[in-house]
Amino acid sequence: MAEQTQYEELVRQFSAFGAVKREIGRTLPSDCPAGSAAVLTLLDRHGDMRMSKLAELLAVDMSVTSRHVAHLAERGWIDRSPDPADKRSRILHLTPSGRTQVDELSRRTTRMLAERLSDWTDDEVAQLTALMARLRASFDDCRHPAVAPQQSPRTPAITT
């Protein structure tokens, strides 16, 4: 396990990483903010899904997810169709126009990263990618604990 000073330095690096995220955000088209871009990217990567699954993947609540979905549907980049298994739910799909937008987002962000990391070796880029994936997985593990929390031994509100 790392020492306290290493974690403190990591926190400082995370704070500074905001500048990187803001620069990536500036490469996005004005009509596709970062949250909308994240939705398009997740639908491209994971395929059609319910809004509840999308909210889980975004790690935001349903109201935020709903705003992003409405924004994208207004632009014709996603479509919402009834879920055959549950008519109350909707399945989200990328439209052909949405796939074109995903391609454009990918082109813009990869070009910016290629420019900014042009003095990095392929191994360094691969190492950073692997470490970021591992970090992400560690946080995913926190959102989905392996052991369900224990129920508190409370008295039921209704007794018979």
C-alpha positions as CSV (number, residue, x, y, z in Angstrom):
1,M,0.0,0.0,0.0
2,A,1.3,3.4,-0.9
3,E,2.2,6.0,1.8
4,Q,0.1,9.0,2.8
5,T,2.4,11.4,0.8
6,Q,1.8,9.4,-2.4
7,Y,-2.0,9.7,-2.0
8,E,-1.6,13.4,-1.3
9,E,0.4,13.8,-4.5
10,L,-2.3,11.8,-6.3
11,V,-5.0,14.1,-5.0
12,R,-3.0,17.1,-6.3
13,Q,-2.6,15.4,-9.7
14,F,-6.4,14.8,-9.9
15,S,-7.1,18.4,-9.1
16,A,-4.7,19.5,-11.9
17,F,-6.3,16.9,-14.2
18,G,-9.4,19.2,-14.4
19,A,-7.4,21.3,-16.9
20,V,-7.0,18.3,-19.2
21,K,-10.7,17.6,-19.0
22,R,-11.6,21.2,-19.7
23,E,-9.3,21.2,-22.8
24,I,-10.9,18.0,-24.1
25,G,-14.3,19.7,-23.5
26,R,-13.2,22.7,-25.6
27,T,-12.6,20.3,-28.6
28,L,-16.3,19.3,-28.5
29,P,-18.8,20.9,-30.9
30,S,-20.8,23.7,-29.2
31,D,-24.1,21.8,-29.6
32,C,-22.6,18.6,-27.9
33,P,-21.4,19.4,-24.3
34,A,-19.4,16.9,-22.4
35,G,-22.4,15.2,-20.7
36,S,-24.1,14.6,-24.1
37,A,-20.8,13.4,-25.6
38,A,-20.5,10.9,-22.7
39,V,-24.0,9.5,-23.4
40,L,-23.3,9.1,-27.1
41,T,-20.0,7.4,-26.3
42,L,-21.6,5.0,-23.9
43,L,-24.4,4.1,-26.3
44,D,-21.8,3.5,-29.0
45,R,-19.6,1.3,-26.7
46,H,-22.4,-0.7,-24.9
47,G,-25.2,-0.6,-27.4
48,D,-28.9,0.0,-26.8
49,M,-29.9,0.3,-23.2
50,R,-32.5,1.6,-20.8
51,M,-32.2,5.0,-19.2
52,S,-31.6,3.5,-15.8
53,K,-28.6,1.5,-17.1
54,L,-27.3,4.7,-18.7
55,A,-27.6,6.6,-15.4
56,E,-25.7,3.9,-13.7
57,L,-22.9,4.0,-16.2
58,L,-22.7,7.8,-16.1
59,A,-22.8,7.6,-12.2
60,V,-25.4,10.4,-12.1
61,D,-29.0,10.5,-11.1
62,M,-31.9,10.0,-13.5
63,S,-32.8,13.6,-13.8
64,V,-29.4,14.5,-15.1
65,T,-29.5,11.5,-17.5
66,S,-32.9,12.5,-18.6
67,R,-31.7,16.0,-19.5
68,H,-28.8,14.7,-21.6
69,V,-31.1,12.2,-23.4
70,A,-33.7,14.9,-24.2
71,H,-30.9,17.1,-25.6
72,L,-29.6,14.3,-27.8
73,A,-33.1,13.3,-28.9
74,E,-33.9,16.9,-29.9
75,R,-30.9,16.8,-32.3
76,G,-31.9,13.4,-33.7
77,W,-28.7,11.7,-32.4
78,I,-30.6,9.1,-30.3
79,D,-34.0,7.5,-30.5
80,R,-36.2,6.3,-27.6
81,S,-38.4,3.3,-28.3
82,P,-40.7,1.3,-26.0
83,D,-39.0,-1.6,-24.2
84,P,-40.8,-4.8,-25.4
85,A,-40.2,-6.3,-21.9
86,D,-41.6,-3.3,-20.0
87,K,-43.8,-0.9,-21.9
88,R,-43.3,1.8,-19.2
89,S,-39.5,1.9,-20.0
90,R,-37.7,3.2,-23.1
91,I,-34.7,1.7,-24.9
92,L,-32.2,4.3,-26.1
93,H,-30.6,3.8,-29.5
94,L,-28.0,5.7,-31.5
95,T,-29.4,7.0,-34.8
96,P,-27.2,7.1,-38.0
97,S,-26.8,10.8,-37.3
98,G,-25.7,9.9,-33.7
99,R,-23.1,7.5,-35.0
100,T,-21.8,10.2,-37.3
101,Q,-21.6,12.5,-34.3
102,V,-19.7,9.8,-32.3
103,D,-17.2,9.5,-35.1
104,E,-16.7,13.3,-35.1
105,L,-16.2,13.4,-31.4
106,S,-13.7,10.6,-31.6
107,R,-11.8,12.3,-34.4
108,R,-11.6,15.6,-32.5
109,T,-10.5,14.1,-29.2
110,T,-8.0,11.7,-30.6
111,R,-6.4,14.4,-32.7
112,M,-6.1,16.7,-29.7
113,L,-4.5,13.9,-27.6
114,A,-2.2,13.0,-30.4
115,E,-1.0,16.6,-30.6
116,R,-0.6,17.0,-26.8
117,L,1.1,13.6,-26.3
118,S,3.3,13.8,-29.4
119,D,6.5,13.6,-27.3
120,W,5.3,10.5,-25.5
121,T,6.3,7.0,-26.6
122,D,3.7,4.4,-27.5
123,D,4.7,2.5,-24.4
124,E,4.0,5.5,-22.2
125,V,0.6,6.1,-23.7
126,A,-0.2,2.4,-23.3
127,Q,1.0,2.5,-19.7
128,L,-1.1,5.5,-18.9
129,T,-4.1,3.9,-20.5
130,A,-3.7,0.7,-18.5
131,L,-3.3,2.6,-15.2
132,M,-6.3,4.7,-15.9
133,A,-8.4,1.6,-16.7
134,R,-7.2,0.0,-13.5
135,L,-8.1,3.2,-11.5
136,R,-11.5,3.2,-13.1
137,A,-12.1,-0.4,-12.2
138,S,-11.1,0.2,-8.6
139,F,-13.8,2.9,-8.4
140,D,-16.3,0.7,-10.2
141,D,-15.7,-1.9,-7.5
142,C,-16.7,0.7,-4.9
143,R,-20.0,1.4,-6.7
144,H,-20.8,-2.3,-6.9
145,P,-19.7,-3.9,-3.6
146,A,-19.0,-7.6,-3.9
147,V,-20.9,-8.2,-0.6
148,A,-24.4,-6.8,-0.1
149,P,-24.7,-4.5,3.0
150,Q,-26.2,-6.3,5.9
151,Q,-29.8,-5.6,6.7
152,S,-30.3,-3.8,10.0
153,P,-32.3,-5.9,12.5
154,R,-35.2,-3.5,12.6
155,T,-38.7,-4.4,13.6
156,P,-41.1,-4.4,10.7
157,A,-43.4,-1.4,10.6
158,I,-46.4,-3.7,10.1
159,T,-46.8,-6.8,12.3
160,T,-49.6,-9.3,12.1
